[in-house]
Amino acid sequence: MPNILLQHADVLTLDTEGRVLRDAAVAISDGTITAVGEIPADFQADETVDATGHIVMPGFFNAHTHSAMTLFRGYAEDLPLDRWLNERIFPVESALTADDVYWGTSLAAAEMIRGGTVGFADHYFHMDRVAQVAMDSGLRANLAWCMFGREEGEIGADLAEIAAFTEQWQGAAGGRIRTMLGPHSAHTCTPQFLARTAAVAARQGVGIHIHLAESEAEVERSLVLYDLRLVELLEANGVFEVPVLAAHAIHLAPFERAMMAAGGATAVQCPTTHMKLGYGVTPVPALLADGVNVALGTDGAASTGRLDMFQEARHAALIQKFSARDATAMPGDLALRLATQNGARALGFGASGAIAPGRAADLIMIDCSAPHLQPRHDLAASVLYAAGSQDVSDVMVAGKWLLRKRELLTLDEERIRNEVQRRAERLAAAPRCPVNRYPAGGSTL
Ligand SMILES: [Zn+2]
């Protein structure tokens, strides 16, 4: 791999000291950052990039999404979660094919790269096709095949088949692809199925990616059926014996936060979806204070609008400040750390997420020529409150450019756009046979 030298960059390192460097250089060899600031005199660059007028920072990790749901962007609006799922999403998903998932995910990959995302945790169906997109796009990915394990049988694919998928893809693409098991949630899987899944995950040495406590109805249902809150239910079935990526984590009692911390789980807040569907607020400051790793995700494009981690980081900061009526509730670069290194760690890419020697060269360049990025007194504030995905000019993963001078190097965007348009129209007109129901209000417990 070529040695790459970035020069004259403003660097938001997000390192342990939170250093910000002006007019600095970054050296990259073999996919790893080897020097920042002072570059050794003997460093031989094969490629030198003039980063004048750019911010260099770690790329984002989208820690919870359903990439192929780009096909349903704008398809289910202004509905509460139960009706959003039961009337719009579950029915249309019943017509999805493996090829649809491939093209929907390809669109998501293009969008994520353009928005400065370097890795994503995907939780969906036909995940072997998502793995193909991860291979081709150059992104890092943590893939979980969504499972509904219920009394009447497993839906989507069976646990043995899915375990074969996780084993086959764990560590693929030179380590860029990792896997987890993906039981949908505690309200769509039986405790017995969760326990079986946890046992397989432990045996395989993989984690579990699951939706957790996104509505009060779920918590009520668990209390009525099992006399346990949701985290207790997962704990009782061995889920926290492996690393857990818990999407949403909104309706938690204090003791549940402590259980998550003890289990080394990650809570993934999806702030835009939480606001758009009127969910509530993930208690991020309390989770962090209790020692829970907190990352950020977009969730699917049907519930968030866009797969944009600038937006999620900004909303993560704003939603805490707004709900606590406290401007200090999410200070400094904290929201950016949740969106980068905390997600990287949760997805199994702990070497990513900081611009520092020895860290993976997963970085982005932000073009600061637009009016909204003048002046830049505080780089973290400029990125968090002023920059957007449209300002990303370059994206590198493992030392390889995926986006260079705003040109996408690994994906054929025009073909992807055409395929997605055609497939989205077919899906919207397809006959419906929903295979799932989400509990409404408390009335259908
Ligand atoms: Zn989700």
GROMACS .gro file of C-alpha atoms and ligand atoms in nm:
model
  446
    1MET     CA    1   0.000   0.000   0.000
    2PRO     CA    2   0.125   0.351  -0.074
    3ASN     CA    3   0.261   0.578   0.199
    4ILE     CA    4   0.034   0.882   0.215
    5LEU     CA    5   0.113   1.224   0.363
    6LEU     CA    6  -0.161   1.478   0.437
    7GLN     CA    7  -0.016   1.828   0.478
    8HIS     CA    8  -0.142   2.163   0.612
    9ALA     CA    9  -0.457   2.014   0.767
   10ASP     CA   10  -0.650   2.134   1.068
   11VAL     CA   11  -0.671   1.810   1.263
   12LEU     CA   12  -0.947   1.726   1.510
   13THR     CA   13  -0.771   1.425   1.657
   14LEU     CA   14  -1.033   1.310   1.914
   15ASP     CA   15  -0.732   1.150   2.086
   16THR     CA   16  -0.715   1.096   2.461
   17GLU     CA   17  -0.603   1.456   2.521
   18GLY     CA   18  -0.852   1.597   2.273
   19ARG     CA   19  -0.576   1.769   2.077
   20VAL     CA   20  -0.658   2.005   1.793
   21LEU     CA   21  -0.370   2.079   1.555
   22ARG     CA   22  -0.354   2.360   1.300
   23ASP     CA   23  -0.157   2.342   0.976
   24ALA     CA   24  -0.042   1.992   1.066
   25ALA     CA   25   0.059   1.676   0.879
   26VAL     CA   26  -0.064   1.319   0.908
   27ALA     CA   27   0.145   1.026   0.782
   28ILE     CA   28  -0.013   0.694   0.681
   29SER     CA   29   0.157   0.361   0.605
   30ASP     CA   30  -0.001   0.022   0.543
   31GLY     CA   31  -0.345   0.139   0.647
   32THR     CA   32  -0.224   0.281   0.979
   33ILE     CA   33  -0.160   0.636   1.096
   34THR     CA   34   0.211   0.647   1.180
   35ALA     CA   35   0.265   1.011   1.274
   36VAL     CA   36   0.060   1.324   1.346
   37GLY     CA   37   0.199   1.677   1.361
   38GLU     CA   38   0.574   1.617   1.349
   39ILE     CA   39   0.655   1.376   1.068
   40PRO     CA   40   0.983   1.180   1.084
   41ALA     CA   41   1.236   1.314   0.830
   42ASP     CA   42   1.281   0.970   0.676
   43PHE     CA   43   0.908   0.926   0.591
   44GLN     CA   44   0.887   0.863   0.216
   45ALA     CA   45   0.547   0.961   0.078
   46ASP     CA   46   0.417   0.795  -0.239
   47GLU     CA   47   0.122   1.034  -0.237
   48THR     CA   48   0.117   1.382  -0.086
   49VAL     CA   49  -0.214   1.559  -0.033
   50ASP     CA   50  -0.240   1.933   0.025
   51ALA     CA   51  -0.514   1.956   0.289
   52THR     CA   52  -0.507   2.336   0.318
   53GLY     CA   53  -0.856   2.459   0.412
   54HIS     CA   54  -0.967   2.114   0.527
   55ILE     CA   55  -1.041   1.955   0.861
   56VAL     CA   56  -0.907   1.602   0.903
   57MET     CA   57  -1.088   1.393   1.163
   58PRO     CA   58  -1.176   1.029   1.233
   59GLY     CA   59  -1.456   0.890   1.014
   60PHE     CA   60  -1.797   0.817   1.163
   61PHE     CA   61  -1.930   0.477   1.270
   62ASN     CA   62  -2.302   0.432   1.221
   63ALA     CA   63  -2.372   0.187   1.501
   64HIS     CA   64  -2.730   0.093   1.411
   65THR     CA   65  -2.893   0.092   1.072
   66HIS     CA   66  -3.098  -0.116   0.830
   67SER     CA   67  -2.918  -0.002   0.516
   68ALA     CA   68  -3.151  -0.141   0.254
   69MET     CA   69  -3.440   0.057   0.404
   70THR     CA   70  -3.319   0.338   0.179
   71LEU     CA   71  -3.574   0.172  -0.055
   72PHE     CA   72  -3.849   0.295   0.182
   73ARG     CA   73  -3.722   0.649   0.234
   74GLY     CA   74  -4.030   0.870   0.260
   75TYR     CA   75  -4.267   0.572   0.242
   76ALA     CA   76  -4.403   0.579   0.599
   77GLU     CA   77  -4.449   0.925   0.743
   78ASP     CA   78  -4.614   1.078   1.050
   79LEU     CA   79  -4.709   0.751   1.219
   80PRO     CA   80  -4.636   0.619   1.570
   81LEU     CA   81  -4.406   0.316   1.589
   82ASP     CA   82  -4.674   0.045   1.605
   83ARG     CA   83  -4.869   0.181   1.306
   84TRP     CA   84  -4.547   0.273   1.123
   85LEU     CA   85  -4.440  -0.094   1.142
   86ASN     CA   86  -4.775  -0.271   1.113
   87GLU     CA   87  -4.934  -0.062   0.840
   88ARG     CA   88  -4.636   0.039   0.628
   89ILE     CA   89  -4.298  -0.123   0.695
   90PHE     CA   90  -4.374  -0.489   0.778
   91PRO     CA   91  -4.614  -0.519   0.480
   92VAL     CA   92  -4.375  -0.370   0.224
   93GLU     CA   93  -4.078  -0.567   0.362
   94SER     CA   94  -4.265  -0.889   0.284
   95ALA     CA   95  -4.200  -0.823  -0.087
   96LEU     CA   96  -3.824  -0.761  -0.050
   97THR     CA   97  -3.587  -0.979  -0.253
   98ALA     CA   98  -3.217  -1.046  -0.196
   99ASP     CA   99  -3.136  -0.828  -0.499
  100ASP     CA  100  -3.345  -0.544  -0.355
  101VAL     CA  101  -3.137  -0.563  -0.039
  102TYR     CA  102  -2.816  -0.557  -0.243
  103TRP     CA  103  -2.914  -0.240  -0.432
  104GLY     CA  104  -3.076  -0.065  -0.136
  105THR     CA  105  -2.761  -0.129   0.066
  106SER     CA  106  -2.544  -0.008  -0.222
  107LEU     CA  107  -2.735   0.321  -0.218
  108ALA     CA  108  -2.686   0.341   0.158
  109ALA     CA  109  -2.314   0.274   0.119
  110ALA     CA  110  -2.281   0.555  -0.135
  111GLU     CA  111  -2.473   0.790   0.092
  112MET     CA  112  -2.274   0.692   0.399
  113ILE     CA  113  -1.936   0.731   0.229
  114ARG     CA  114  -2.035   1.073   0.096
  115GLY     CA  115  -2.137   1.168   0.449
  116GLY     CA  116  -1.806   1.068   0.608
  117THR     CA  117  -1.910   0.732   0.751
  118VAL     CA  118  -1.634   0.468   0.747
  119GLY     CA  119  -1.815   0.181   0.916
  120PHE     CA  120  -2.170   0.066   0.988
  121ALA     CA  121  -2.357  -0.190   1.194
  122ASP     CA  122  -2.632  -0.338   0.981
  123HIS     CA  123  -2.928  -0.538   1.109
  124TYR     CA  124  -3.149  -0.671   0.833
  125PHE     CA  125  -3.229  -0.960   0.598
  126HIS     CA  126  -3.033  -1.125   0.314
  127MET     CA  127  -2.715  -1.020   0.493
  128ASP     CA  128  -2.493  -1.224   0.262
  129ARG     CA  129  -2.580  -0.960  -0.001
  130VAL     CA  130  -2.500  -0.681   0.245
  131ALA     CA  131  -2.163  -0.848   0.300
  132GLN     CA  132  -2.104  -0.826  -0.074
  133VAL     CA  133  -2.168  -0.451  -0.063
  134ALA     CA  134  -1.928  -0.417   0.229
  135MET     CA  135  -1.665  -0.605   0.027
  136ASP     CA  136  -1.714  -0.387  -0.282
  137SER     CA  137  -1.761  -0.048  -0.117
  138GLY     CA  138  -1.450  -0.063   0.104
  139LEU     CA  139  -1.648   0.026   0.417
  140ARG     CA  140  -1.606  -0.148   0.750
  141ALA     CA  141  -1.919  -0.333   0.853
  142ASN     CA  142  -2.061  -0.532   1.139
  143LEU     CA  143  -2.341  -0.749   1.004
  144ALA     CA  144  -2.628  -0.906   1.195
  145TRP     CA  145  -2.898  -1.112   1.023
  146CYS     CA  146  -3.232  -1.012   1.173
  147MET     CA  147  -3.421  -1.302   1.337
  148PHE     CA  148  -3.772  -1.332   1.479
  149GLY     CA  149  -3.771  -1.639   1.703
  150ARG     CA  150  -4.123  -1.710   1.826
  151GLU     CA  151  -4.339  -1.999   1.943
  152GLU     CA  152  -4.474  -2.055   1.596
  153GLY     CA  153  -4.123  -2.088   1.457
  154GLU     CA  154  -3.830  -1.884   1.343
  155ILE     CA  155  -3.890  -1.632   1.070
  156GLY     CA  156  -3.639  -1.497   0.820
  157ALA     CA  157  -3.389  -1.779   0.846
  158ASP     CA  158  -3.312  -2.034   1.112
  159LEU     CA  159  -3.051  -1.995   1.380
  160ALA     CA  160  -2.828  -2.269   1.245
  161GLU     CA  161  -2.819  -2.109   0.899
  162ILE     CA  162  -2.750  -1.769   1.046
  163ALA     CA  163  -2.474  -1.907   1.266
  164ALA     CA  164  -2.313  -2.036   0.947
  165PHE     CA  165  -2.334  -1.682   0.805
  166THR     CA  166  -2.169  -1.521   1.109
  167GLU     CA  167  -1.892  -1.778   1.102
  168GLN     CA  168  -1.830  -1.744   0.730
  169TRP     CA  169  -1.804  -1.364   0.731
  170GLN     CA  170  -1.639  -1.294   1.066
  171GLY     CA  171  -1.306  -1.124   0.984
  172ALA     CA  172  -1.364  -1.126   0.606
  173ALA     CA  173  -1.230  -0.862   0.364
  174GLY     CA  174  -0.902  -0.834   0.551
  175GLY     CA  175  -1.083  -0.780   0.880
  176ARG     CA  176  -1.317  -0.507   0.750
  177ILE     CA  177  -1.622  -0.728   0.802
  178ARG     CA  178  -1.735  -0.851   1.143
  179THR     CA  179  -2.055  -1.024   1.241
  180MET     CA  180  -2.302  -1.049   1.527
  181LEU     CA  181  -2.622  -1.243   1.581
  182GLY     CA  182  -2.933  -1.030   1.538
  183PRO     CA  183  -3.244  -1.131   1.730
  184HIS     CA  184  -3.485  -0.848   1.648
  185SER     CA  185  -3.591  -0.764   2.004
  186ALA     CA  186  -3.717  -0.911   2.329
  187HIS     CA  187  -4.077  -0.853   2.218
  188THR     CA  188  -4.050  -1.038   1.887
  189CYS     CA  189  -3.840  -1.330   2.016
  190THR     CA  190  -3.922  -1.573   2.295
  191PRO     CA  191  -3.693  -1.592   2.600
  192GLN     CA  192  -3.604  -1.946   2.491
  193PHE     CA  193  -3.493  -1.821   2.151
  194LEU     CA  194  -3.289  -1.540   2.311
  195ALA     CA  195  -3.118  -1.795   2.535
  196ARG     CA  196  -3.037  -2.021   2.239
  197THR     CA  197  -2.904  -1.724   2.045
  198ALA     CA  198  -2.688  -1.611   2.337
  199ALA     CA  199  -2.543  -1.962   2.369
  200VAL     CA  200  -2.453  -1.972   1.999
  201ALA     CA  201  -2.301  -1.622   2.017
  202ALA     CA  202  -2.087  -1.723   2.315
  203ARG     CA  203  -1.973  -2.036   2.138
  204GLN     CA  204  -1.885  -1.842   1.822
  205GLY     CA  205  -1.725  -1.552   2.007
  206VAL     CA  206  -1.954  -1.295   1.842
  207GLY     CA  207  -2.181  -1.032   1.992
  208ILE     CA  208  -2.554  -0.970   1.973
  209HIS     CA  209  -2.717  -0.672   1.796
  210ILE     CA  210  -3.072  -0.618   1.919
  211HIS     CA  211  -3.340  -0.350   1.957
  212LEU     CA  212  -3.395  -0.267   2.324
  213ALA     CA  213  -3.655  -0.061   2.511
  214GLU     CA  214  -3.765   0.163   2.228
  215SER     CA  215  -4.121   0.196   2.357
  216GLU     CA  216  -4.299   0.187   2.690
  217ALA     CA  217  -4.536  -0.076   2.547
  218GLU     CA  218  -4.244  -0.317   2.519
  219VAL     CA  219  -4.149  -0.266   2.882
  220GLU     CA  220  -4.512  -0.312   2.996
  221ARG     CA  221  -4.545  -0.628   2.792
  222SER     CA  222  -4.230  -0.777   2.943
  223LEU     CA  223  -4.349  -0.693   3.295
  224VAL     CA  224  -4.689  -0.853   3.232
  225LEU     CA  225  -4.553  -1.168   3.065
  226TYR     CA  226  -4.233  -1.229   3.263
  227ASP     CA  227  -4.239  -0.991   3.560
  228LEU     CA  228  -3.904  -0.863   3.435
  229ARG     CA  229  -3.794  -0.536   3.279
  230LEU     CA  230  -3.628  -0.575   2.939
  231VAL     CA  231  -3.264  -0.563   3.046
  232GLU     CA  232  -3.343  -0.812   3.324
  233LEU     CA  233  -3.506  -1.039   3.067
  234LEU     CA  234  -3.197  -1.028   2.844
  235GLU     CA  235  -2.967  -1.078   3.143
  236ALA     CA  236  -3.172  -1.377   3.264
  237ASN     CA  237  -3.128  -1.539   2.922
  238GLY     CA  238  -2.751  -1.494   2.902
  239VAL     CA  239  -2.750  -1.218   2.643
  240PHE     CA  240  -2.504  -0.998   2.835
  241GLU     CA  241  -2.248  -1.275   2.845
  242VAL     CA  242  -2.141  -1.156   2.497
  243PRO     CA  243  -2.087  -0.798   2.371
  244VAL     CA  244  -2.427  -0.640   2.304
  245LEU     CA  245  -2.517  -0.361   2.065
  246ALA     CA  246  -2.848  -0.240   2.206
  247ALA     CA  247  -3.029  -0.003   1.972
  248HIS     CA  248  -3.238   0.274   2.132
  249ALA     CA  249  -3.210   0.189   2.505
  250ILE     CA  250  -3.462   0.458   2.595
  251HIS     CA  251  -3.692   0.324   2.867
  252LEU     CA  252  -3.444   0.198   3.126
  253ALA     CA  253  -3.456   0.190   3.505
  254PRO     CA  254  -3.132   0.295   3.680
  255PHE     CA  255  -3.055  -0.066   3.779
  256GLU     CA  256  -3.084  -0.169   3.413
  257ARG     CA  257  -2.813   0.082   3.321
  258ALA     CA  258  -2.590  -0.078   3.584
  259MET     CA  259  -2.663  -0.423   3.438
  260MET     CA  260  -2.569  -0.301   3.091
  261ALA     CA  261  -2.245  -0.154   3.226
  262ALA     CA  262  -2.158  -0.477   3.406
  263GLY     CA  263  -2.219  -0.670   3.084
  264GLY     CA  264  -2.001  -0.437   2.876
  265ALA     CA  265  -2.297  -0.352   2.650
  266THR     CA  266  -2.321  -0.055   2.416
  267ALA     CA  267  -2.633   0.159   2.398
  268VAL     CA  268  -2.692   0.302   2.050
  269GLN     CA  269  -2.894   0.620   2.044
  270CYS     CA  270  -3.060   0.706   1.711
  271PRO     CA  271  -3.159   1.063   1.795
  272THR     CA  272  -3.323   1.163   1.466
  273THR     CA  273  -3.547   0.856   1.458
  274HIS     CA  274  -3.628   0.907   1.826
  275MET     CA  275  -3.746   1.259   1.753
  276LYS     CA  276  -3.916   1.180   1.422
  277LEU     CA  277  -4.121   0.891   1.563
  278GLY     CA  278  -4.178   1.065   1.895
  279TYR     CA  279  -4.004   0.799   2.108
  280GLY     CA  280  -3.836   0.973   2.398
  281VAL     CA  281  -3.478   1.042   2.497
  282THR     CA  282  -3.203   0.785   2.555
  283PRO     CA  283  -3.053   0.881   2.893
  284VAL     CA  284  -2.705   0.927   2.744
  285PRO     CA  285  -2.540   1.128   3.025
  286ALA     CA  286  -2.668   0.879   3.285
  287LEU     CA  287  -2.559   0.580   3.077
  288LEU     CA  288  -2.210   0.728   3.034
  289ALA     CA  289  -2.190   0.812   3.405
  290ASP     CA  290  -2.280   0.451   3.485
  291GLY     CA  291  -2.003   0.324   3.258
  292VAL     CA  292  -2.207   0.214   2.958
  293ASN     CA  293  -2.047   0.268   2.617
  294VAL     CA  294  -2.280   0.489   2.411
  295ALA     CA  295  -2.265   0.510   2.031
  296LEU     CA  296  -2.487   0.671   1.769
  297GLY     CA  297  -2.678   0.532   1.474
  298THR     CA  298  -2.907   0.659   1.203
  299ASP     CA  299  -3.149   0.365   1.214
  300GLY     CA  300  -3.303   0.298   0.870
  301ALA     CA  301  -3.365   0.573   0.616
  302ALA     CA  302  -3.741   0.514   0.643
  303SER     CA  303  -3.740   0.641   1.001
  304THR     CA  304  -3.458   0.893   0.989
  305GLY     CA  305  -3.469   1.045   0.639
  306ARG     CA  306  -3.095   1.035   0.575
  307LEU     CA  307  -2.799   0.824   0.679
  308ASP     CA  308  -2.605   1.123   0.803
  309MET     CA  309  -2.387   1.096   1.110
  310PHE     CA  310  -2.325   1.473   1.120
  311GLN     CA  311  -2.699   1.502   1.175
  312GLU     CA  312  -2.702   1.229   1.440
  313ALA     CA  313  -2.410   1.379   1.634
  314ARG     CA  314  -2.572   1.724   1.622
  315HIS     CA  315  -2.909   1.588   1.729
  316ALA     CA  316  -2.745   1.382   2.006
  317ALA     CA  317  -2.605   1.702   2.153
  318LEU     CA  318  -2.918   1.911   2.096
  319ILE     CA  319  -3.168   1.655   2.228
  320GLN     CA  320  -2.985   1.628   2.564
  321LYS     CA  321  -2.941   2.004   2.599
  322PHE     CA  322  -3.302   2.064   2.503
  323SER     CA  323  -3.460   1.793   2.720
  324ALA     CA  324  -3.248   1.876   3.027
  325ARG     CA  325  -3.274   2.252   2.961
  326ASP     CA  326  -2.901   2.253   3.024
  327ALA     CA  327  -2.649   2.386   2.770
  328THR     CA  328  -2.373   2.183   2.935
  329ALA     CA  329  -2.553   1.846   2.907
  330MET     CA  330  -2.339   1.723   2.615
  331PRO     CA  331  -2.030   1.944   2.603
  332GLY     CA  332  -1.732   1.989   2.370
  333ASP     CA  333  -1.644   1.705   2.136
  334LEU     CA  334  -1.839   1.441   2.333
  335ALA     CA  335  -2.110   1.387   2.071
  336LEU     CA  336  -1.839   1.345   1.804
  337ARG     CA  337  -1.668   1.081   2.018
  338LEU     CA  338  -1.995   0.888   2.046
  339ALA     CA  339  -2.029   0.910   1.665
  340THR     CA  340  -1.673   0.789   1.596
  341GLN     CA  341  -1.461   0.595   1.846
  342ASN     CA  342  -1.743   0.470   2.070
  343GLY     CA  343  -1.916   0.320   1.768
  344ALA     CA  344  -1.588   0.182   1.634
  345ARG     CA  345  -1.522   0.006   1.963
  346ALA     CA  346  -1.872  -0.140   1.976
  347LEU     CA  347  -1.848  -0.274   1.620
  348GLY     CA  348  -1.515  -0.445   1.690
  349PHE     CA  349  -1.291  -0.187   1.523
  350GLY     CA  350  -1.122  -0.051   1.834
  351ALA     CA  351  -0.818   0.073   1.640
  352SER     CA  352  -1.037   0.329   1.461
  353GLY     CA  353  -1.183   0.652   1.591
  354ALA     CA  354  -0.883   0.877   1.659
  355ILE     CA  355  -0.615   1.051   1.457
  356ALA     CA  356  -0.313   0.922   1.648
  357PRO     CA  357  -0.007   0.708   1.578
  358GLY     CA  358  -0.093   0.340   1.569
  359ARG     CA  359  -0.462   0.397   1.495
  360ALA     CA  360  -0.632   0.270   1.178
  361ALA     CA  361  -0.629   0.518   0.888
  362ASP     CA  362  -1.008   0.555   0.884
  363LEU     CA  363  -1.038   0.929   0.835
  364ILE     CA  364  -1.228   1.199   0.652
  365MET     CA  365  -1.147   1.541   0.513
  366ILE     CA  366  -1.400   1.823   0.545
  367ASP     CA  367  -1.378   2.102   0.288
  368CYS     CA  368  -1.414   2.427   0.481
  369SER     CA  369  -1.463   2.657   0.183
  370ALA     CA  370  -1.840   2.699   0.237
  371PRO     CA  371  -1.964   3.013   0.417
  372HIS     CA  372  -2.104   2.814   0.711
  373LEU     CA  373  -1.753   2.696   0.798
  374GLN     CA  374  -1.606   3.045   0.839
  375PRO     CA  375  -1.445   3.126   1.078
  376ARG     CA  376  -1.342   2.823   1.285
  377HIS     CA  377  -1.272   2.927   1.643
  378ASP     CA  378  -1.344   2.579   1.775
  379LEU     CA  379  -1.301   2.285   1.534
  380ALA     CA  380  -1.525   2.050   1.731
  381ALA     CA  381  -1.804   2.309   1.735
  382SER     CA  382  -1.759   2.378   1.364
  383VAL     CA  383  -1.795   2.009   1.281
  384LEU     CA  384  -2.075   1.943   1.527
  385TYR     CA  385  -2.296   2.246   1.472
  386ALA     CA  386  -2.200   2.385   1.131
  387ALA     CA  387  -2.059   2.115   0.902
  388GLY     CA  388  -2.270   1.862   0.712
  389SER     CA  389  -2.228   1.561   0.488
  390GLN     CA  390  -2.216   1.792   0.184
  391ASP     CA  391  -1.882   1.927   0.311
  392VAL     CA  392  -1.703   1.590   0.307
  393SER     CA  393  -1.449   1.588   0.025
  394ASP     CA  394  -1.245   1.276   0.101
  395VAL     CA  395  -1.293   0.950   0.290
  396MET     CA  396  -1.028   0.689   0.367
  397VAL     CA  397  -1.075   0.344   0.518
  398ALA     CA  398  -0.774   0.133   0.616
  399GLY     CA  399  -0.548   0.365   0.416
  400LYS     CA  400  -0.754   0.336   0.097
  401TRP     CA  401  -0.949   0.627  -0.053
  402LEU     CA  402  -1.319   0.553  -0.098
  403LEU     CA  403  -1.399   0.917  -0.182
  404ARG     CA  404  -1.139   1.147  -0.333
  405LYS     CA  405  -1.213   1.509  -0.420
  406ARG     CA  406  -1.585   1.424  -0.389
  407GLU     CA  407  -1.559   1.140  -0.642
  408LEU     CA  408  -1.686   0.801  -0.527
  409LEU     CA  409  -1.415   0.550  -0.619
  410THR     CA  410  -1.565   0.214  -0.527
  411LEU     CA  411  -1.932   0.227  -0.631
  412ASP     CA  412  -2.123   0.300  -0.954
  413GLU     CA  413  -2.364   0.565  -0.830
  414GLU     CA  414  -2.562   0.606  -1.151
  415ARG     CA  415  -2.636   0.235  -1.181
  416ILE     CA  416  -2.730   0.224  -0.811
  417ARG     CA  417  -2.971   0.516  -0.850
  418ASN     CA  418  -3.144   0.353  -1.146
  419GLU     CA  419  -3.174   0.012  -0.979
  420VAL     CA  420  -3.311   0.160  -0.658
  421GLN     CA  421  -3.570   0.376  -0.832
  422ARG     CA  422  -3.704   0.080  -1.027
  423ARG     CA  423  -3.713  -0.150  -0.726
  424ALA     CA  424  -3.866   0.109  -0.492
  425GLU     CA  425  -4.154   0.158  -0.735
  426ARG     CA  426  -4.211  -0.218  -0.765
  427LEU     CA  427  -4.206  -0.265  -0.387
  428ALA     CA  428  -4.452   0.016  -0.324
  429ALA     CA  429  -4.699  -0.150  -0.563
  430ALA     CA  430  -4.642  -0.512  -0.449
  431PRO     CA  431  -4.907  -0.723  -0.272
  432ARG     CA  432  -4.866  -0.731   0.106
  433CYS     CA  433  -4.848  -1.020   0.350
  434PRO     CA  434  -4.691  -0.893   0.673
  435VAL     CA  435  -4.520  -1.163   0.879
  436ASN     CA  436  -4.497  -0.957   1.197
  437ARG     CA  437  -4.699  -0.749   1.437
  438TYR     CA  438  -4.567  -0.495   1.681
  439PRO     CA  439  -4.760  -0.462   2.011
  440ALA     CA  440  -4.971  -0.147   2.016
  441GLY     CA  441  -5.015   0.078   2.317
  442GLY     CA  442  -5.056  -0.188   2.586
  443SER     CA  443  -5.396  -0.296   2.456
  444THR     CA  444  -5.266  -0.603   2.273
  445LEU     CA  445  -5.052  -0.746   2.551
  446ZN      ZN  446  -3.359  -0.026   1.410
   0.00000   0.00000   0.00000
